[in-house]
PDB file of C-alpha atoms and ligand atoms in Angstrom:
ATOM      1  CA  MET A   1       0.202  -1.070  10.373  1.00 98.00           C
ATOM      2  CA  LYS A   2       2.506  -1.286   7.692  1.00 98.00           C
ATOM      3  CA  LEU A   3       2.683   1.416   5.645  1.00 98.00           C
ATOM      4  CA  LEU A   4       3.165   0.983   1.586  1.00 98.00           C
ATOM      5  CA  ILE A   5       3.450   3.374  -1.519  1.00 98.00           C
ATOM      6  CA  ASP A   6       0.555   3.264  -3.678  1.00 98.00           C
ATOM      7  CA  ASP A   7       2.301   4.489  -6.949  1.00 98.00           C
ATOM      8  CA  ALA A   8       4.625   3.563  -9.673  1.00 98.00           C
ATOM      9  CA  ASN A   9       6.315   6.637 -10.509  1.00 97.00           C
ATOM     10  CA  VAL A  10       9.749   6.093  -9.512  1.00 97.00           C
ATOM     11  CA  ALA A  11      11.100   9.629  -8.655  1.00 97.00           C
ATOM     12  CA  LYS A  12       8.169   9.911  -5.991  1.00 98.00           C
ATOM     13  CA  ILE A  13       8.859   6.416  -4.732  1.00 98.00           C
ATOM     14  CA  LYS A  14      12.648   7.406  -4.241  1.00 98.00           C
ATOM     15  CA  LYS A  15      11.635  10.731  -2.382  1.00 98.00           C
ATOM     16  CA  ILE A  16       9.089   8.923  -0.163  1.00 98.00           C
ATOM     17  CA  TYR A  17      11.725   6.251   0.727  1.00 98.00           C
ATOM     18  CA  GLU A  18      14.196   8.969   1.689  1.00 98.00           C
ATOM     19  CA  PHE A  19      12.269  10.361   4.300  1.00 98.00           C
ATOM     20  CA  TYR A  20       9.541   8.088   5.386  1.00 98.00           C
ATOM     21  CA  PRO A  21       9.443   4.652   7.030  1.00 98.00           C
ATOM     22  CA  VAL A  22       7.562   2.483   4.497  1.00 98.00           C
ATOM     23  CA  ASP A  23       7.410  -1.348   3.615  1.00 98.00           C
ATOM     24  CA  GLY A  24       6.986  -1.537   0.173  1.00 98.00           C
ATOM     25  CA  VAL A  25       5.067  -0.240  -3.143  1.00 98.00           C
ATOM     26  CA  THR A  26       1.550  -1.392  -4.339  1.00 98.00           C
ATOM     27  CA  THR A  27       0.486  -0.653  -7.923  1.00 98.00           C
ATOM     28  CA  ASN A  28      -2.545  -1.398 -10.125  1.00 98.00           C
ATOM     29  CA  PRO A  29      -2.905  -1.211 -13.807  1.00 98.00           C
ATOM     30  CA  SER A  30      -4.290   2.474 -13.808  1.00 98.00           C
ATOM     31  CA  ILE A  31      -1.235   3.248 -11.908  1.00 97.00           C
ATOM     32  CA  LEU A  32       1.014   1.588 -14.219  1.00 98.00           C
ATOM     33  CA  ALA A  33      -0.622   3.106 -17.357  1.00 98.00           C
ATOM     34  CA  LYS A  34      -0.096   6.730 -15.724  1.00 96.00           C
ATOM     35  CA  SER A  35       3.505   6.058 -16.155  1.00 93.00           C
ATOM     36  CA  GLY A  36       3.336   5.530 -20.217  1.00 95.00           C
ATOM     37  CA  ARG A  37       5.982   3.096 -19.857  1.00 95.00           C
ATOM     38  CA  ASN A  38       6.527  -0.723 -20.187  1.00 97.00           C
ATOM     39  CA  PRO A  39       5.077  -2.542 -17.026  1.00 98.00           C
ATOM     40  CA  TYR A  40       7.649  -4.709 -16.217  1.00 98.00           C
ATOM     41  CA  GLU A  41      10.407  -2.265 -17.052  1.00 98.00           C
ATOM     42  CA  VAL A  42       8.749   0.081 -14.573  1.00 98.00           C
ATOM     43  CA  LEU A  43       7.820  -2.626 -11.772  1.00 98.00           C
ATOM     44  CA  LYS A  44      11.817  -4.230 -12.570  1.00 98.00           C
ATOM     45  CA  GLU A  45      13.050  -0.422 -11.486  1.00 98.00           C
ATOM     46  CA  ILE A  46      10.749  -0.414  -8.696  1.00 98.00           C
ATOM     47  CA  ARG A  47      11.863  -3.909  -7.370  1.00 98.00           C
ATOM     48  CA  GLU A  48      15.591  -2.775  -8.082  1.00 98.00           C
ATOM     49  CA  PHE A  49      15.228   0.210  -5.654  1.00 98.00           C
ATOM     50  CA  ILE A  50      13.300  -1.018  -2.921  1.00 98.00           C
ATOM     51  CA  GLY A  51      15.452  -4.215  -2.621  1.00 97.00           C
ATOM     52  CA  GLU A  52      14.144  -8.117  -2.665  1.00 95.00           C
ATOM     53  CA  GLU A  53      12.996  -8.086   1.079  1.00 94.00           C
ATOM     54  CA  ALA A  54      10.288  -5.277   0.346  1.00 97.00           C
ATOM     55  CA  GLU A  55       6.748  -5.820  -0.567  1.00 97.00           C
ATOM     56  CA  LEU A  56       5.839  -5.466  -4.088  1.00 98.00           C
ATOM     57  CA  HIS A  57       2.202  -5.622  -5.216  1.00 98.00           C
ATOM     58  CA  ALA A  58       1.244  -6.063  -9.080  1.00 98.00           C
ATOM     59  CA  GLN A  59      -2.243  -6.976 -10.088  1.00 98.00           C
ATOM     60  CA  VAL A  60      -2.865  -9.301 -13.087  1.00 98.00           C
ATOM     61  CA  ILE A  61      -4.980  -8.238 -16.312  1.00 98.00           C
ATOM     62  CA  SER A  62      -6.809 -11.582 -17.094  1.00 98.00           C
ATOM     63  CA  LEU A  63     -10.250 -12.120 -16.107  1.00 98.00           C
ATOM     64  CA  ASP A  64     -10.193 -15.830 -16.062  1.00 98.00           C
ATOM     65  CA  ALA A  65      -8.684 -17.823 -13.286  1.00 98.00           C
ATOM     66  CA  ASP A  66      -6.192 -19.823 -16.044  1.00 98.00           C
ATOM     67  CA  GLY A  67      -5.221 -16.731 -17.448  1.00 98.00           C
ATOM     68  CA  MET A  68      -4.660 -15.040 -13.711  1.00 98.00           C
ATOM     69  CA  VAL A  69      -2.351 -18.169 -12.686  1.00 98.00           C
ATOM     70  CA  LYS A  70       0.074 -17.804 -15.893  1.00 98.00           C
ATOM     71  CA  GLU A  71       0.171 -14.375 -15.086  1.00 98.00           C
ATOM     72  CA  ALA A  72       1.182 -14.831 -11.503  1.00 98.00           C
ATOM     73  CA  GLU A  73       3.997 -17.466 -12.425  1.00 98.00           C
ATOM     74  CA  LYS A  74       5.233 -14.761 -14.758  1.00 98.00           C
ATOM     75  CA  MET A  75       5.066 -11.916 -12.582  1.00 98.00           C
ATOM     76  CA  VAL A  76       6.757 -13.576  -9.713  1.00 98.00           C
ATOM     77  CA  SER A  77       9.607 -15.160 -12.148  1.00 98.00           C
ATOM     78  CA  VAL A  78      10.592 -11.657 -13.080  1.00 98.00           C
ATOM     79  CA  LEU A  79       9.801  -9.593 -10.022  1.00 98.00           C
ATOM     80  CA  GLY A  80      11.169 -12.178  -7.422  1.00 96.00           C
ATOM     81  CA  LYS A  81       9.485 -14.139  -4.490  1.00 93.00           C
ATOM     82  CA  ASN A  82       8.219 -11.077  -2.450  1.00 96.00           C
ATOM     83  CA  THR A  83       5.831  -9.783  -5.248  1.00 98.00           C
ATOM     84  CA  PHE A  84       2.320 -10.141  -3.677  1.00 98.00           C
ATOM     85  CA  ILE A  85      -0.043 -10.688  -6.806  1.00 98.00           C
ATOM     86  CA  LYS A  86      -3.071  -8.639  -6.911  1.00 98.00           C
ATOM     87  CA  ILE A  87      -5.993 -10.623  -7.916  1.00 98.00           C
ATOM     88  CA  PRO A  88      -9.426  -8.908  -8.377  1.00 98.00           C
ATOM     89  CA  THR A  89     -11.966 -10.284  -6.027  1.00 98.00           C
ATOM     90  CA  ILE A  90     -14.429 -11.894  -8.735  1.00 98.00           C
ATOM     91  CA  PRO A  91     -15.518 -15.593  -8.947  1.00 98.00           C
ATOM     92  CA  GLU A  92     -12.552 -16.324 -11.373  1.00 98.00           C
ATOM     93  CA  GLY A  93     -10.311 -14.282  -8.935  1.00 98.00           C
ATOM     94  CA  LEU A  94     -11.406 -16.566  -6.102  1.00 98.00           C
ATOM     95  CA  LYS A  95     -10.540 -19.650  -8.250  1.00 98.00           C
ATOM     96  CA  ALA A  96      -7.392 -18.086  -8.923  1.00 98.00           C
ATOM     97  CA  MET A  97      -6.438 -17.507  -5.286  1.00 98.00           C
ATOM     98  CA  LYS A  98      -7.262 -21.177  -4.335  1.00 98.00           C
ATOM     99  CA  ILE A  99      -4.774 -22.359  -6.796  1.00 98.00           C
ATOM    100  CA  LEU A 100      -2.118 -20.109  -6.119  1.00 98.00           C
ATOM    101  CA  SER A 101      -2.349 -19.850  -2.444  1.00 98.00           C
ATOM    102  CA  ALA A 102      -2.140 -23.753  -2.329  1.00 98.00           C
ATOM    103  CA  ARG A 103       1.148 -23.509  -4.341  1.00 98.00           C
ATOM    104  CA  GLY A 104       2.569 -21.003  -1.952  1.00 98.00           C
ATOM    105  CA  PHE A 105       2.111 -17.679  -4.057  1.00 98.00           C
ATOM    106  CA  LYS A 106       1.458 -14.310  -1.928  1.00 98.00           C
ATOM    107  CA  ILE A 107      -1.787 -12.991  -2.921  1.00 98.00           C
ATOM    108  CA  THR A 108      -3.658  -9.437  -2.469  1.00 98.00           C
ATOM    109  CA  ALA A 109      -7.419  -9.945  -3.192  1.00 98.00           C
ATOM    110  CA  THR A 110      -8.161  -6.476  -4.636  1.00 98.00           C
ATOM    111  CA  ALA A 111     -11.233  -4.843  -5.639  1.00 98.00           C
ATOM    112  CA  ILE A 112     -12.832  -5.162  -2.633  1.00 98.00           C
ATOM    113  CA  TYR A 113     -15.989  -3.041  -1.966  1.00 98.00           C
ATOM    114  CA  THR A 114     -17.954  -5.237   0.634  1.00 98.00           C
ATOM    115  CA  PRO A 115     -16.927  -7.358   3.645  1.00 98.00           C
ATOM    116  CA  MET A 116     -18.132 -10.542   1.879  1.00 98.00           C
ATOM    117  CA  GLN A 117     -15.803 -10.241  -0.937  1.00 98.00           C
ATOM    118  CA  ALA A 118     -12.967  -9.958   2.093  1.00 98.00           C
ATOM    119  CA  TYR A 119     -14.321 -13.084   3.864  1.00 98.00           C
ATOM    120  CA  LEU A 120     -14.278 -15.090   0.694  1.00 98.00           C
ATOM    121  CA  ALA A 121     -10.835 -13.981  -0.231  1.00 98.00           C
ATOM    122  CA  ALA A 122      -9.611 -15.000   3.154  1.00 98.00           C
ATOM    123  CA  LYS A 123     -11.048 -18.552   2.706  1.00 98.00           C
ATOM    124  CA  ALA A 124      -9.590 -19.085  -0.637  1.00 98.00           C
ATOM    125  CA  GLY A 125      -6.371 -18.211   0.935  1.00 98.00           C
ATOM    126  CA  ALA A 126      -5.327 -14.369   0.172  1.00 98.00           C
ATOM    127  CA  ASP A 127      -2.664 -12.889   2.267  1.00 98.00           C
ATOM    128  CA  TYR A 128      -4.041  -9.659   2.039  1.00 98.00           C
ATOM    129  CA  ALA A 129      -7.517  -8.212   1.203  1.00 98.00           C
ATOM    130  CA  ALA A 130      -7.487  -4.597  -0.025  1.00 98.00           C
ATOM    131  CA  PRO A 131     -11.006  -2.332   0.731  1.00 98.00           C
ATOM    132  CA  TYR A 132     -10.836   0.571  -1.119  1.00 98.00           C
ATOM    133  CA  VAL A 133     -11.855   2.990   1.328  1.00 98.00           C
ATOM    134  CA  ASN A 134     -12.301   6.253  -0.618  1.00 97.00           C
ATOM    135  CA  ARG A 135     -14.517   4.400  -3.413  1.00 98.00           C
ATOM    136  CA  ILE A 136     -16.682   2.856  -1.323  1.00 98.00           C
ATOM    137  CA  ASP A 137     -17.230   6.308   0.427  1.00 97.00           C
ATOM    138  CA  ASN A 138     -17.850   7.676  -3.002  1.00 97.00           C
ATOM    139  CA  LEU A 139     -20.908   5.019  -3.410  1.00 98.00           C
ATOM    140  CA  GLY A 140     -22.456   6.859  -0.201  1.00 98.00           C
ATOM    141  CA  ALA A 141     -21.525   4.009   1.928  1.00 97.00           C
ATOM    142  CA  ASP A 142     -18.898   4.074   4.696  1.00 98.00           C
ATOM    143  CA  GLY A 143     -15.329   2.734   3.662  1.00 98.00           C
ATOM    144  CA  ILE A 144     -13.665   3.126   7.138  1.00 98.00           C
ATOM    145  CA  ALA A 145     -16.771   1.231   8.497  1.00 98.00           C
ATOM    146  CA  SER A 146     -16.582  -1.414   5.983  1.00 98.00           C
ATOM    147  CA  ALA A 147     -12.700  -1.952   6.679  1.00 98.00           C
ATOM    148  CA  LYS A 148     -13.596  -2.302  10.219  1.00 98.00           C
ATOM    149  CA  MET A 149     -15.998  -4.834   9.921  1.00 98.00           C
ATOM    150  CA  ILE A 150     -13.759  -6.844   7.568  1.00 98.00           C
ATOM    151  CA  GLN A 151     -11.010  -6.562  10.375  1.00 98.00           C
ATOM    152  CA  ASN A 152     -13.758  -7.994  12.791  1.00 98.00           C
ATOM    153  CA  ILE A 153     -14.762 -10.620  10.207  1.00 98.00           C
ATOM    154  CA  TYR A 154     -10.948 -11.822  10.351  1.00 98.00           C
ATOM    155  CA  GLU A 155     -10.579 -11.721  13.966  1.00 98.00           C
ATOM    156  CA  ASN A 156     -13.382 -13.227  15.027  1.00 98.00           C
ATOM    157  CA  ASN A 157     -13.360 -16.105  12.543  1.00 98.00           C
ATOM    158  CA  GLY A 158      -9.632 -16.605  13.435  1.00 98.00           C
ATOM    159  CA  PHE A 159      -8.581 -15.894   9.649  1.00 98.00           C
ATOM    160  CA  LYS A 160      -4.839 -15.041   8.998  1.00 98.00           C
ATOM    161  CA  THR A 161      -5.446 -12.720   6.197  1.00 98.00           C
ATOM    162  CA  GLN A 162      -4.800  -9.246   6.764  1.00 98.00           C
ATOM    163  CA  ILE A 163      -6.009  -5.849   5.612  1.00 98.00           C
ATOM    164  CA  LEU A 164      -4.243  -3.805   3.034  1.00 98.00           C
ATOM    165  CA  ALA A 165      -6.540  -0.640   3.155  1.00 98.00           C
ATOM    166  CA  ALA A 166      -6.235   1.079  -0.099  1.00 98.00           C
ATOM    167  CA  SER A 167      -7.730   3.959  -1.987  1.00 97.00           C
ATOM    168  CA  PHE A 168      -7.341   7.182   0.555  1.00 97.00           C
ATOM    169  CA  LYS A 169      -7.715  10.602  -0.265  1.00 96.00           C
ATOM    170  CA  ASN A 170      -6.909  12.037   3.369  1.00 96.00           C
ATOM    171  CA  SER A 171      -5.002  11.646   6.482  1.00 96.00           C
ATOM    172  CA  ASN A 172      -7.865  11.005   8.555  1.00 96.00           C
ATOM    173  CA  GLN A 173      -9.111   7.863   6.691  1.00 97.00           C
ATOM    174  CA  VAL A 174      -5.317   6.436   7.298  1.00 98.00           C
ATOM    175  CA  GLN A 175      -5.731   7.569  11.004  1.00 98.00           C
ATOM    176  CA  GLU A 176      -8.539   5.889  11.584  1.00 98.00           C
ATOM    177  CA  LEU A 177      -7.501   2.573  10.340  1.00 98.00           C
ATOM    178  CA  CYS A 178      -4.152   2.702  12.138  1.00 98.00           C
ATOM    179  CA  ALA A 179      -5.949   3.300  15.449  1.00 98.00           C
ATOM    180  CA  TYR A 180      -8.255   0.510  14.691  1.00 98.00           C
ATOM    181  CA  GLY A 181      -5.101  -1.958  14.030  1.00 97.00           C
ATOM    182  CA  VAL A 182      -5.522  -2.829  10.214  1.00 98.00           C
ATOM    183  CA  GLY A 183      -2.573  -4.911   9.051  1.00 98.00           C
ATOM    184  CA  ALA A 184      -1.550  -2.398   6.419  1.00 98.00           C
ATOM    185  CA  SER A 185      -2.451   0.501   4.578  1.00 98.00           C
ATOM    186  CA  THR A 186      -1.478   1.597   0.859  1.00 98.00           C
ATOM    187  CA  VAL A 187      -1.241   5.208   0.452  1.00 98.00           C
ATOM    188  CA  ALA A 188      -0.295   7.917  -2.219  1.00 98.00           C
ATOM    189  CA  PRO A 189       2.558   9.906  -1.958  1.00 98.00           C
ATOM    190  CA  ASP A 190       0.822  13.241  -1.426  1.00 98.00           C
ATOM    191  CA  VAL A 191      -1.349  11.839   1.139  1.00 98.00           C
ATOM    192  CA  ILE A 192       1.765  10.272   3.024  1.00 98.00           C
ATOM    193  CA  GLU A 193       3.379  13.688   2.987  1.00 97.00           C
ATOM    194  CA  ASN A 194      -0.083  14.972   4.376  1.00 97.00           C
ATOM    195  CA  LEU A 195       0.487  12.684   7.149  1.00 97.00           C
ATOM    196  CA  ILE A 196       2.930  14.913   8.872  1.00 96.00           C
ATOM    197  CA  LYS A 197       2.368  18.142   6.973  1.00 94.00           C
ATOM    198  CA  ASN A 198       1.334  20.911   9.652  1.00 95.00           C
ATOM    199  CA  ALA A 199       2.171  24.552   9.954  1.00 96.00           C
ATOM    200  CA  CYS A 200       2.009  24.608  13.820  1.00 97.00           C
ATOM    201  CA  VAL A 201       4.613  22.166  13.867  1.00 96.00           C
ATOM    202  CA  THR A 202       6.740  23.765  11.015  1.00 96.00           C
ATOM    203  CA  SER A 203       6.109  27.091  13.011  1.00 98.00           C
ATOM    204  CA  ALA A 204       7.357  25.429  16.163  1.00 98.00           C
ATOM    205  CA  VAL A 205      10.387  24.177  14.848  1.00 97.00           C
ATOM    206  CA  GLN A 206      11.445  27.154  13.139  1.00 98.00           C
ATOM    207  CA  ASP A 207      10.825  29.011  16.799  1.00 98.00           C
ATOM    208  CA  PHE A 208      13.482  26.721  18.326  1.00 98.00           C
ATOM    209  CA  VAL A 209      16.050  27.508  15.595  1.00 98.00           C
ATOM    210  CA  THR A 210      15.373  31.309  15.868  1.00 98.00           C
ATOM    211  CA  ASP A 211      15.991  31.150  19.676  1.00 98.00           C
ATOM    212  CA  PHE A 212      19.152  29.313  19.445  1.00 98.00           C
ATOM    213  CA  GLU A 213      20.509  31.617  16.859  1.00 98.00           C
ATOM    214  CA  LYS A 214      19.918  34.475  18.996  1.00 98.00           C
ATOM    215  CA  LEU A 215      21.724  32.988  21.845  1.00 98.00           C
ATOM    216  CA  CYS A 216      24.933  31.578  19.615  1.00 98.00           C
ATOM    217  CA  GLY A 217      24.697  33.378  16.536  1.00 97.00           C
ATOM    218  CA  ALA A 218      23.465  32.834  13.051  1.00 97.00           C
ATOM    219  CA  GLY A 219      23.872  29.507  11.529  1.00 97.00           C
ATOM    220  CA  LYS A 220      25.252  28.049  14.800  1.00 97.00           C
ATOM    221  CA  THR A 221      23.884  24.447  15.796  1.00 98.00           C
ATOM    222  CA  MET A 222      25.217  22.110  18.411  1.00 97.00           C
ATOM    223  CA  LEU A 223      28.134  20.845  16.307  1.00 97.00           C
ATOM    224  CA  ASP A 224      29.854  24.321  16.328  1.00 95.00           C
ATOM    225  CA  CYS A 225      28.432  26.394  19.591  1.00 95.00           C
ATOM    226  CA  GLU A 226      31.230  25.664  21.942  1.00 91.00           C
TER     227      GLU A 226
HETATM  228  C1  E4P B 301      -4.872  -0.517  -4.369  1.00 87.11           C
HETATM  229  O1  E4P B 301      -4.994  -1.696  -4.369  1.00 87.11           O
HETATM  230  C2  E4P B 301      -5.876   0.594  -5.383  1.00 87.11           C
HETATM  231  O2  E4P B 301      -5.619  -0.198  -6.546  1.00 87.11           O
HETATM  232  C3  E4P B 301      -5.800   1.799  -5.154  1.00 87.11           C
HETATM  233  O3  E4P B 301      -5.397   2.222  -3.827  1.00 87.11           O
HETATM  234  C4  E4P B 301      -6.912   2.426  -5.565  1.00 87.11           C
HETATM  235  O4  E4P B 301      -6.921   4.014  -5.272  1.00 87.11           O
HETATM  236  P1  E4P B 301      -7.823   5.010  -5.887  1.00 87.11           P
HETATM  237  O5  E4P B 301      -9.433   4.543  -5.615  1.00 87.11           O
HETATM  238  O6  E4P B 301      -7.192   6.246  -5.881  1.00 87.11           O
HETATM  239  O7  E4P B 301      -7.535   4.755  -7.522  1.00 87.11           O
END
């Protein structure tokens, strides 16, 4: 499963990149709005930091297919070829996906709340489909079960489209879909950090250091204990 950062805060992105093995960055208009900065200024800064080969996902704003296509053209020209155009999975979005996929654009079908949206997005040529796990849970439905059903639909129908699971609020949601083998998940920095945060691990690692220092002296490591 690929792991992407769902954020547009460049400082947070840099911090996650320093420590964690990640594959790129996703944004949406609400995430960009939180930065309070010009969207292209932020996205260009992210692209410059993550490099040309990493995935950058950014969303169109238009609600009509013609506008979506024009936005996609501009976004790829400014942000580079490995930019996935996030298109809401509504009828106009499906129309735009068909046009853009035929022209070789990389597409992430977004705002997916139901498996049938994901099915239609795959047929329209999307590379990724992004089910909103936690938002589905908040509707009283089951976000994990929906994502798993989408994976089954894709596998059983031979679609190449991958799941890019989104809208996570806790580690267990990410773990469930990782175990199920979905193609990718995009996760906010605090949830990524929580994937590995564990007091037992911290304590076990500290015990090793304490025992070694008892043996060799305070501050000693394998570098200078001979
Ligand atoms: C990604 O495609 C979505 O825009 C994002 O993960 C939604 O997350 P949220 O439900 O936390 O806003």
